[in-house]
Short mmCIF file of C-alpha atoms and ligand atoms in Angstrom, two decimals:
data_model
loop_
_atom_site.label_atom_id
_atom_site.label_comp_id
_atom_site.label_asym_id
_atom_site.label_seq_id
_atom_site.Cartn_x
_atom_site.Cartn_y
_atom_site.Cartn_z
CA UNK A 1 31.53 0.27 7.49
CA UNK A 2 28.37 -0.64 10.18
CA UNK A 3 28.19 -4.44 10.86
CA UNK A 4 25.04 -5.85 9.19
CA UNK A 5 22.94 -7.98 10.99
CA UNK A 6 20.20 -9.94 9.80
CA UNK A 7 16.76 -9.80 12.07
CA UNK A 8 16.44 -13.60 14.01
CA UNK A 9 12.89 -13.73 11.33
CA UNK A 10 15.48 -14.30 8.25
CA UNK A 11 18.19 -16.09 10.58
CA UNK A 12 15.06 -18.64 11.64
CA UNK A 13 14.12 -19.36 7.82
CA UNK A 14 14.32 -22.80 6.91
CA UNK A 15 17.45 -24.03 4.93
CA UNK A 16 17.58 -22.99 1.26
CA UNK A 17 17.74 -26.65 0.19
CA UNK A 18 18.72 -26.06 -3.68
CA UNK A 19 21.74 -24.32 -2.97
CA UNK A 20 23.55 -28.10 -3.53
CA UNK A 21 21.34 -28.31 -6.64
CA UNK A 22 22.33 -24.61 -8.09
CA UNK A 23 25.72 -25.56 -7.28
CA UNK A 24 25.79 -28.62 -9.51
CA UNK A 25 23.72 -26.84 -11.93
CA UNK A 26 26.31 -24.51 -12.27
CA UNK A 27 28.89 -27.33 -12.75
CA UNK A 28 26.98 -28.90 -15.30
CA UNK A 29 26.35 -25.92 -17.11
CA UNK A 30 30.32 -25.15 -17.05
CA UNK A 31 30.69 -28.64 -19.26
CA UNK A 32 28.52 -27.76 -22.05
CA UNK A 33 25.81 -29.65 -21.21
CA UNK A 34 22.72 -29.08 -22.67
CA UNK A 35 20.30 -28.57 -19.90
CA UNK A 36 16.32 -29.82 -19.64
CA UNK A 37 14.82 -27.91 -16.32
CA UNK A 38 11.74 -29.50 -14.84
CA UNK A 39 12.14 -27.34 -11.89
CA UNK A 40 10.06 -24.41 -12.40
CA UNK A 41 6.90 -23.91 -11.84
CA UNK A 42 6.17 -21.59 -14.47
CA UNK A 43 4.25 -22.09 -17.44
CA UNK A 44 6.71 -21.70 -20.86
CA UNK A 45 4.06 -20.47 -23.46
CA UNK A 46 3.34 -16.74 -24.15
CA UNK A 47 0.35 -14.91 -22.37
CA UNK A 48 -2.36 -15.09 -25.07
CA UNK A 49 -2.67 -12.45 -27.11
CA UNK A 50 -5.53 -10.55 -26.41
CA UNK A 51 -4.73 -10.09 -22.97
CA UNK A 52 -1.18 -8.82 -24.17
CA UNK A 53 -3.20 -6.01 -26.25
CA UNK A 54 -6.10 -5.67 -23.57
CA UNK A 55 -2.97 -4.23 -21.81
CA UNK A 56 -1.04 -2.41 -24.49
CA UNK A 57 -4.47 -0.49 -24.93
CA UNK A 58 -4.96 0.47 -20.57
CA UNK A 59 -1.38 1.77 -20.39
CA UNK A 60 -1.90 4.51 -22.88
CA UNK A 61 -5.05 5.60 -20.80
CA UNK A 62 -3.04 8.12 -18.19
CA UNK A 63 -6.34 7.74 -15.61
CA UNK A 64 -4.02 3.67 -15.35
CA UNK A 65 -0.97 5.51 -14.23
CA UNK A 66 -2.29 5.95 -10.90
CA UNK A 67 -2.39 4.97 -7.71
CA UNK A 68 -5.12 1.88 -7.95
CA UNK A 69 -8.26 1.96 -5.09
CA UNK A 70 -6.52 -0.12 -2.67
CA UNK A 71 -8.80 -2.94 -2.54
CA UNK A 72 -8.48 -3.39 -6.35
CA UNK A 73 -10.11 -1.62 -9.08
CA UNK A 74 -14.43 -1.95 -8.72
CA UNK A 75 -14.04 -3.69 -12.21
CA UNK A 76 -11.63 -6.11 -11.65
CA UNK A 77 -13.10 -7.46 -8.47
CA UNK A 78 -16.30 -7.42 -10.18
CA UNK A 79 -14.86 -9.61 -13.47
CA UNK A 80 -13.71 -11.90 -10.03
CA UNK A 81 -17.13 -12.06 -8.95
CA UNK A 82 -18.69 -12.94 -12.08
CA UNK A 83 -16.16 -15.53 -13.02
CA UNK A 84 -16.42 -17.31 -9.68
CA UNK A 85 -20.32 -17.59 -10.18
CA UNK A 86 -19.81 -18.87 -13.96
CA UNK A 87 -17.04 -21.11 -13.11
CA UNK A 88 -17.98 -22.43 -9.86
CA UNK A 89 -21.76 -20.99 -9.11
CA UNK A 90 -20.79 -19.22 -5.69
CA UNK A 91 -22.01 -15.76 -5.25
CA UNK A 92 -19.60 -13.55 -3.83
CA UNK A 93 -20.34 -9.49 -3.23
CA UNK A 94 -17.37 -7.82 -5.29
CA UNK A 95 -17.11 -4.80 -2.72
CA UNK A 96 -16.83 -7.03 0.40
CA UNK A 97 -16.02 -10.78 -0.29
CA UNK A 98 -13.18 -9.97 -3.21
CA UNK A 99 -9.43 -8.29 -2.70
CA UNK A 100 -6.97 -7.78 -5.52
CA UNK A 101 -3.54 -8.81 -5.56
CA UNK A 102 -0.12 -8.23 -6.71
CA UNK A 103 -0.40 -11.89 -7.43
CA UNK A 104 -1.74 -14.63 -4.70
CA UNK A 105 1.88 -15.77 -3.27
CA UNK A 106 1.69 -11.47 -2.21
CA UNK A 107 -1.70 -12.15 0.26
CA UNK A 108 -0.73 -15.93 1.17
CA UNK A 109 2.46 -14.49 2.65
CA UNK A 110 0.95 -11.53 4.12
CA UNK A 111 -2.35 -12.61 5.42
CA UNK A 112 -0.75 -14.17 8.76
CA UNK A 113 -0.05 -10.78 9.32
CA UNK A 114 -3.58 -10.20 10.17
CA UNK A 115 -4.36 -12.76 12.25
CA UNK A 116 -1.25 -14.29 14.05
CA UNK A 117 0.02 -13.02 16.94
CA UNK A 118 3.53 -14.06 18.44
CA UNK A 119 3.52 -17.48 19.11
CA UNK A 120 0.06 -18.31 17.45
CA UNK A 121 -0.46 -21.50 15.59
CA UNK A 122 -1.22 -22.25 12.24
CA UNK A 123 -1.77 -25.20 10.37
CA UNK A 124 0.59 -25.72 7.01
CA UNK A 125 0.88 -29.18 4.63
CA UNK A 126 4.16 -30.77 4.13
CA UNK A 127 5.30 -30.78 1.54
CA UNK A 128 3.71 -28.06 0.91
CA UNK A 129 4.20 -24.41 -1.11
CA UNK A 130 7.19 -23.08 0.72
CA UNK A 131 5.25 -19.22 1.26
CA UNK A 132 2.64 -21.18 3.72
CA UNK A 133 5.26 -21.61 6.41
CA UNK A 134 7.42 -18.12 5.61
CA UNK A 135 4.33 -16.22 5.95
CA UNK A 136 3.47 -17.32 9.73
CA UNK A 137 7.08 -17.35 10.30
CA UNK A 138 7.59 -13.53 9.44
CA UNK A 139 4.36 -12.92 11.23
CA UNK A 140 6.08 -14.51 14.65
CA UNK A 141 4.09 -17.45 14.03
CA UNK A 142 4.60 -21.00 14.72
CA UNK A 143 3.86 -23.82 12.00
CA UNK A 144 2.42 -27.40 12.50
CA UNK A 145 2.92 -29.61 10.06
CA UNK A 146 0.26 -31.80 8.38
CA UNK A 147 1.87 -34.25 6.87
CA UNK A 148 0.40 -35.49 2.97
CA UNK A 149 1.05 -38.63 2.96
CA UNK A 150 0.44 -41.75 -0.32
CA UNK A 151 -1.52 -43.81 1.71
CA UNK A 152 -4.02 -40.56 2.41
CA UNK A 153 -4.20 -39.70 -1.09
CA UNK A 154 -2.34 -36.69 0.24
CA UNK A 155 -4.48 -35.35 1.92
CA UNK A 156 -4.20 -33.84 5.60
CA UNK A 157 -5.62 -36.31 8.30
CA UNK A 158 -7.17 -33.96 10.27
CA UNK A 159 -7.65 -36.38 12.96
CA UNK A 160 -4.07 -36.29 13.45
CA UNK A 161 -3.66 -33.25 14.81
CA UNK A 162 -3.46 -33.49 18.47
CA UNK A 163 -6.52 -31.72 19.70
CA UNK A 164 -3.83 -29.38 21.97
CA UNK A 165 -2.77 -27.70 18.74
CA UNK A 166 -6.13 -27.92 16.77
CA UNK A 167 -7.65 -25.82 19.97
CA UNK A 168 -4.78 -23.51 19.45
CA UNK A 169 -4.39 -23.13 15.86
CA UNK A 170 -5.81 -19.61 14.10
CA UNK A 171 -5.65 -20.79 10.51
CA UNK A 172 -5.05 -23.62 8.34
CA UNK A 173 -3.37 -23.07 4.58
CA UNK A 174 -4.68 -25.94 2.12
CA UNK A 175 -4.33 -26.12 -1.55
CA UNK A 176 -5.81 -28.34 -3.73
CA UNK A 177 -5.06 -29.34 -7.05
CA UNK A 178 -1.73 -29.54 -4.99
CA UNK A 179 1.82 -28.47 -5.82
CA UNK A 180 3.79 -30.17 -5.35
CA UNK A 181 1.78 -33.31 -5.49
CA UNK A 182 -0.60 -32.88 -7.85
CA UNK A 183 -3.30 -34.74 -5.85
CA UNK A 184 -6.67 -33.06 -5.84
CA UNK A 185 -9.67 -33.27 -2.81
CA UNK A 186 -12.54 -34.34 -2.82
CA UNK A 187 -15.72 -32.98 -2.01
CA UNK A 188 -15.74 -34.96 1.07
CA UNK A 189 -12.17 -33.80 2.39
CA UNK A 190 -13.35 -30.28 2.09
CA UNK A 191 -16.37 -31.21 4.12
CA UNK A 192 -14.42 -32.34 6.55
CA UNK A 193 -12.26 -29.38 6.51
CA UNK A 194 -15.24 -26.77 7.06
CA UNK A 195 -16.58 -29.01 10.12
CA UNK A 196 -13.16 -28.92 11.44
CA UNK A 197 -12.61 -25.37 11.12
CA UNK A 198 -16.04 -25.00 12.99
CA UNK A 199 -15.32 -27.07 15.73
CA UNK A 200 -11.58 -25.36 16.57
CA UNK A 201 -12.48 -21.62 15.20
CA UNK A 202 -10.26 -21.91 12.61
CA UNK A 203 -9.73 -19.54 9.65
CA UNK A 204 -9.13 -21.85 6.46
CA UNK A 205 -7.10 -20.46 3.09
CA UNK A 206 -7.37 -22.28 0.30
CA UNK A 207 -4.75 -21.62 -2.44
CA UNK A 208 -6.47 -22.70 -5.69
CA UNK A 209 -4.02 -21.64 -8.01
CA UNK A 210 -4.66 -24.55 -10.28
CA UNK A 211 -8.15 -25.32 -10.45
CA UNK A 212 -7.86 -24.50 -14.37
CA UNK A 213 -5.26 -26.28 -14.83
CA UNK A 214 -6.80 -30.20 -15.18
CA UNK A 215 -6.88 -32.57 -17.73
CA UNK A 216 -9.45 -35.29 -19.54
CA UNK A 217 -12.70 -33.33 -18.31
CA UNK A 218 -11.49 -33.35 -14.45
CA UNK A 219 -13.30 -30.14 -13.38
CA UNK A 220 -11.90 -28.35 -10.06
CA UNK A 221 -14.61 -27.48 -7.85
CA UNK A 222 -14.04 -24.24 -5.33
CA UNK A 223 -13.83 -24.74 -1.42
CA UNK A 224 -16.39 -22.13 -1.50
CA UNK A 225 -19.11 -24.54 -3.02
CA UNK A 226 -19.08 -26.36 0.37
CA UNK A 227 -21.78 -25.93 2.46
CA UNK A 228 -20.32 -23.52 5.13
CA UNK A 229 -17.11 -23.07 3.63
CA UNK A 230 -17.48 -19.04 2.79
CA UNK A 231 -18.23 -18.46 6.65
CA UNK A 232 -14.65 -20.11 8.06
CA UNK A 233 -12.97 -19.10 4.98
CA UNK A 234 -11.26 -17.66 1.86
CA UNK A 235 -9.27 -18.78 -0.83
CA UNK A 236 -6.37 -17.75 -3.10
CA UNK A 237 -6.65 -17.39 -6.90
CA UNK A 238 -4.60 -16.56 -9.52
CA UNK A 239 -3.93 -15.85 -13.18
CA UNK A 240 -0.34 -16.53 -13.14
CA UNK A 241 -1.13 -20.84 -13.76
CA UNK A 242 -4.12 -19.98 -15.94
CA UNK A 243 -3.16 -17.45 -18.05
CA UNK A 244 0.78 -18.08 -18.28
CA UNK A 245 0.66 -14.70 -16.53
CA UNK A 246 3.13 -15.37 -13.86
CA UNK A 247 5.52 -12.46 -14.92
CA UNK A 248 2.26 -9.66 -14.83
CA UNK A 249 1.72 -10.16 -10.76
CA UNK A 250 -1.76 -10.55 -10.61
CA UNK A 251 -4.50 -12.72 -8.53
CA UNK A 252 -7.07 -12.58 -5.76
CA UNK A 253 -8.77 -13.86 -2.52
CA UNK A 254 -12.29 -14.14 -1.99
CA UNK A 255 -14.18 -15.97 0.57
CA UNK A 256 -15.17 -14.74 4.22
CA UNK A 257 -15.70 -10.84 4.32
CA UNK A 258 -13.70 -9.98 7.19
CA UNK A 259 -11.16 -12.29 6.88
CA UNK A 260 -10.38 -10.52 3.38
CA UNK A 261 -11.15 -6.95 4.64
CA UNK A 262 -8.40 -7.70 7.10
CA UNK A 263 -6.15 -9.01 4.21
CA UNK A 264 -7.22 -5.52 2.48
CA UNK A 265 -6.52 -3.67 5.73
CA UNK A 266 -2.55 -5.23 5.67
CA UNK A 267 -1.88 -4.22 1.91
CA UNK A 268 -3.36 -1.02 2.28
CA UNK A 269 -0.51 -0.58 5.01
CA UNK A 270 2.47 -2.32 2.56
CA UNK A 271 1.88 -2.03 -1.02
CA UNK A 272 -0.51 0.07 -3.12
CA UNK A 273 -2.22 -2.24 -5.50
CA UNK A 274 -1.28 -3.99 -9.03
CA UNK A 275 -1.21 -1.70 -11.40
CA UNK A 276 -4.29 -0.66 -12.73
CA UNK A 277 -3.45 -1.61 -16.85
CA UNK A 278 -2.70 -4.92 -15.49
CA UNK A 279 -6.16 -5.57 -13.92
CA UNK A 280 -7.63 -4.07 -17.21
CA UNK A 281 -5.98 -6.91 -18.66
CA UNK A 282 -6.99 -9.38 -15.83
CA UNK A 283 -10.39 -8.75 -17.08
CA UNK A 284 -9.74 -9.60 -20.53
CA UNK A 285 -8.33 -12.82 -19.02
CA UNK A 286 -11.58 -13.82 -17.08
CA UNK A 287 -14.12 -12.49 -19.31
CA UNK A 288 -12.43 -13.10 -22.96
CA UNK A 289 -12.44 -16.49 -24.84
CA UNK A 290 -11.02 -19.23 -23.07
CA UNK A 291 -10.22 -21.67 -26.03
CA UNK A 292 -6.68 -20.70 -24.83
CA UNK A 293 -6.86 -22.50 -21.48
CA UNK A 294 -8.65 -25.45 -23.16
CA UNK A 295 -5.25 -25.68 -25.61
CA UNK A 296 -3.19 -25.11 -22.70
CA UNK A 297 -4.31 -28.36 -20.80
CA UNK A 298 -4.52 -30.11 -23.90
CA UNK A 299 -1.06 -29.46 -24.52
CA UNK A 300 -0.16 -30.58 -20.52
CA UNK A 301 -2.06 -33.80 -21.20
CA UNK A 302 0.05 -34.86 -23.75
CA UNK A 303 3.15 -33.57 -22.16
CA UNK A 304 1.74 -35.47 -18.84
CA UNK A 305 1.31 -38.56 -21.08
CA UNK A 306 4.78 -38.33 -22.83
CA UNK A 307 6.51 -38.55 -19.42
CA UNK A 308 4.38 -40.38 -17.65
CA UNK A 309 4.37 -43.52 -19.75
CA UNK A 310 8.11 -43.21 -19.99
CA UNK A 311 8.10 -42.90 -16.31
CA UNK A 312 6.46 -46.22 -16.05
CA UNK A 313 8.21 -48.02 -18.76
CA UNK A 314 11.38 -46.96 -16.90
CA UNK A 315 9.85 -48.44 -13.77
CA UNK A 316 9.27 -45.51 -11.94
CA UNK A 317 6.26 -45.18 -9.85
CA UNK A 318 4.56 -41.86 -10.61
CA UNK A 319 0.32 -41.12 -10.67
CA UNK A 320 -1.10 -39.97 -13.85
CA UNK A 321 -2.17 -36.74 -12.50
CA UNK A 322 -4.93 -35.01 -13.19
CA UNK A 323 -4.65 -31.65 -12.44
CA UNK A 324 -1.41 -29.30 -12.11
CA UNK A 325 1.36 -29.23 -14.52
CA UNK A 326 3.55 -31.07 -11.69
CA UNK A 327 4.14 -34.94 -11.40
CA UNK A 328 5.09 -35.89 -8.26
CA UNK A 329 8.02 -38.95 -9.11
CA UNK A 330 9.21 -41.57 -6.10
CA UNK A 331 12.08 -42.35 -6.33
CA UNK A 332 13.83 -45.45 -6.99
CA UNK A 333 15.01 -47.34 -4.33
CA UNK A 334 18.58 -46.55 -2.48
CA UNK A 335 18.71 -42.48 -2.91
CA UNK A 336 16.81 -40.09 -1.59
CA UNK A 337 15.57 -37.43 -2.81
CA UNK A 338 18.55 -35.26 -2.91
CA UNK A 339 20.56 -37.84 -4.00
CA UNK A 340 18.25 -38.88 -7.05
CA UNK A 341 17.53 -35.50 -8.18
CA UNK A 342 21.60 -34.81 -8.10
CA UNK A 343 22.26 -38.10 -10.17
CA UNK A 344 19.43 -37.10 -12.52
CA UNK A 345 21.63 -33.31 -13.19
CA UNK A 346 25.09 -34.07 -13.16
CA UNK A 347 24.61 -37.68 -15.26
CA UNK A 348 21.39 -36.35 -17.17
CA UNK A 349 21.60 -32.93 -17.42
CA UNK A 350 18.19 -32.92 -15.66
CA UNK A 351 16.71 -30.46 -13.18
CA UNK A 352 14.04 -31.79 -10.94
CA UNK A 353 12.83 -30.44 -7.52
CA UNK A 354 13.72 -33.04 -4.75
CA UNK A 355 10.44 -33.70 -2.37
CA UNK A 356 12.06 -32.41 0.61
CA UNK A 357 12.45 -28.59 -0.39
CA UNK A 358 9.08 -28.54 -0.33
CA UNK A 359 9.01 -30.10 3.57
CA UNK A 360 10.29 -32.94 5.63
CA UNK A 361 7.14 -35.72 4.19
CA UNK A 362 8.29 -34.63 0.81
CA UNK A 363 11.29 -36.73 1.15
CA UNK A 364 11.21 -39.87 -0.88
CA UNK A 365 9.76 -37.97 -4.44
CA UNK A 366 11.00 -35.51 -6.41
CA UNK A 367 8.65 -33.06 -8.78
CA UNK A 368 8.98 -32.79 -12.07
CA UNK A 369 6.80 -30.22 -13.95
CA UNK A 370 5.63 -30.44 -17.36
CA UNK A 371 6.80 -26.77 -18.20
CA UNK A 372 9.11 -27.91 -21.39
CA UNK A 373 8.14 -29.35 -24.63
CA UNK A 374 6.77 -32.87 -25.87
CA UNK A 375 9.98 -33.23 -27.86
CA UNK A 376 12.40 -32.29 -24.86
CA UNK A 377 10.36 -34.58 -22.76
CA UNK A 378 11.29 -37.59 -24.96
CA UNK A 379 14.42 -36.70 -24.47
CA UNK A 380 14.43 -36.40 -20.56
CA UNK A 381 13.19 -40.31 -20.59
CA UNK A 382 15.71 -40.93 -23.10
CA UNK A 383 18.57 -39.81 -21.16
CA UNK A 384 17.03 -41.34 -18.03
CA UNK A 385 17.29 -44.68 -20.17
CA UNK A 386 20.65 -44.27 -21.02
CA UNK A 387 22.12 -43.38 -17.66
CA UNK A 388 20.18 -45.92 -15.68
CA UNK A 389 18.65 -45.81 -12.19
CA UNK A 390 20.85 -47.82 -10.05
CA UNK A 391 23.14 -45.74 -7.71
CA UNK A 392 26.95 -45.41 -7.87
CA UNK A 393 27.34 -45.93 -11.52
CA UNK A 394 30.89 -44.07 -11.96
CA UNK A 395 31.23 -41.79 -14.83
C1 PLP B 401 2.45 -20.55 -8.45
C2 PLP B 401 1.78 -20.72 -7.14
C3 PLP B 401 1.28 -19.63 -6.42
C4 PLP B 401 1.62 -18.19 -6.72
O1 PLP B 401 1.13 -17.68 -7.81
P1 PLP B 401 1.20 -16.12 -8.08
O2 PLP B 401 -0.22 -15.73 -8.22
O3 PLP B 401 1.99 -16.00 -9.33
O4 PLP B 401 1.84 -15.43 -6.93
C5 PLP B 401 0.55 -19.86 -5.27
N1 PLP B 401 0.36 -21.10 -4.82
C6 PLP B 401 0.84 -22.17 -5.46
C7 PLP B 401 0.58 -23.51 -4.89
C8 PLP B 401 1.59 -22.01 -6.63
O5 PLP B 401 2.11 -23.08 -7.22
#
């Protein structure tokens, strides 16, 4: 037997902070009880059907069971291309200004790989999508934290950042509609953010993973609509959020060319490419009929409405978001996060995400995401009713 040891890049992770959490889970479960999880981020409905069979029909085509062109198949990025100029009117060259990958948490962790050295800095949210920090971590980065605070809408105040770090920072990761918040930016915030990036040489990623994903006729706009944007920046995208295509690893970055011909120039040096069949079937996504994401939102807006208004009538404080399938609860007062999401599971039978997994400003909330049923919703405010909110209620 050879002693394992693990490098100091997975000793220096950041606590797992749902190991408690699993653990009661795992208690809970043990009694019987019947468990509602608003934990995951991960849309419960099928992948439409059309995309299902736009794939059924590539895999039987043996030129698919390939090695893919390593900066995505010429079609796919092309589909990219022509979506991003329907959906948001930017013009973006498919051969230089668009990368395929094996879904967008793949390039947000790897792309610090191309441009942080040891010691570098780079600019993350808190809270914030865990990946952010892991990927300048594993690239011997170091993280500042932006905090995303109520009173900013949560947004970043850039003018917090000491101008020490701002003059030393490589790259900034932002991501609006937000997880875990579900705040969105405005036109003016991203403004900001492009000036900002020009004045500190800055390299900004924005993860839009859920601009389709928005409710009562809210439309998403693209950090590449900004004036300037495409010259400091890229940004994320996926199909996972849109498409309920989270299992079929698939997105995309676009934005800046040689900030994503250096992403290209990382994968082509780790992974080979999604599998051809499954960009075939990306394309169907983009270019088919998209009643399907129209019933998807309308289906979050109710779900958002169900538990929302219970929310309130519960006297919870929580926004009536309007984008993302995540509401971001505060919670009462007396617990904190881990504390409220733990009496929520072990008296409820009730899995929500407490605020600080997702970073130290997330403490104080806890997310709960809309991935379950209208009828099992009811039932979460139900049993929230029945169990009360005031601490130290024995069993
Ligand atoms: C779900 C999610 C992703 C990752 O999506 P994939 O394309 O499935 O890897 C990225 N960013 C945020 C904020 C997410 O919530």
């Amino acid at each position: 037997m050879i002693r394992i040891e693990k490098s100091d890049r997975l000793n220096s992770l950041p606590p797992y902070l749902f190991k408690e959490i699993e653990r009661q889970k795992e208690e809970v479960k043990k009694r019987g009880v019947d468990i509602i999880d608003l934990g995951i981020g991960d849309p419960d409905k099928p992948t439409p059907p059309h995309i299902i069979e736009a794939l059924n029909r590539a895999a039987l085509d043996p030129a698919n069971h390939r090695y893919p062109p390593y900066k995505g198949n010429a079609a796919f990025n092309e589909a990219v291309a022509r979506w991003y100029k329907r959906r948001f009117n930017v013009d973006l060259d498919p051969e230089k200004e668009v990368v395929t990958l094996i879904g967008s948490k793949e390039g947000i962790a790897h792309i610090p790989l191309a441009f942080i050295n040891p010691g570098d800095v780079a600019l993350v949210t808190s809270p914030g999508y865990p990946v952010y920090n892991i990927g300048v971590k594993f690239a011997g980065g170091q993280t500042y934290f932006m905090d995303l605070l109520k009173k900013n809408n949560f947004l970043p105040d850039l003018d917090a950042v000491p101008k020490e770090i701002a003059k030393e920072a490589r790259m900034m990761f932002i991501n609006y509609p937000n997880n875990p918040t579900s705040a969105v930016a405005t036109g003016e915030f991203f403004k900001e953010v492009v000036s900002f990036a020009e004045s500190y040489n800055i390299i900004i990623c924005h993860d839009a993973a859920y601009t389709e994903v928005a409710f009562n006729g809210y439309q998403p706009r693209s950090f590449l609509e900004i004036d300037g944007a495409r010259s400091v920046g890229i940004e994320f995208h996926s199909l996972s959020k849109t498409y309920n295509m989270t299992g079929w690893r698939i997105g995309f970055a676009v934005g800046r060319a040689e900030v994503i011909q250096a992403l290209g120039q990382v994968k082509s040096n780790i992974d080979s490419g999604a599998f051809q069949a499954v960009q075939i079937a990306g394309i169907a996504a983009l270019e088919g009929d998209q009643a399907c994401v129209k019933n998807m939102n309308r289906e979050y807006t109710e779900r958002r409405d169900i538990l929302v208004d219970g929310l309130h009538d519960l006297g919870l404080t929580v926004e009536r978001s309007c984008a993302t399938f995540y509401l971001w609860v505060e919670v009462p007062k007396g617990y904190t996060s881990a504390e409220f999401a733990s009496h929520l599971l072990t008296k409820g039978g009730i899995i929500v995400t407490p605020g600080n997994g997702f970073g130290a400003a997330g403490e104080g909330y806890v997310r709960m995401a809309l991935t379950v049923g209208k009828e099992r919703l009811k039932d979460v405010i139900e049993r929230i009713r029945s169990i009360g909110l005031h601490k130290g209620v024995r069993e």
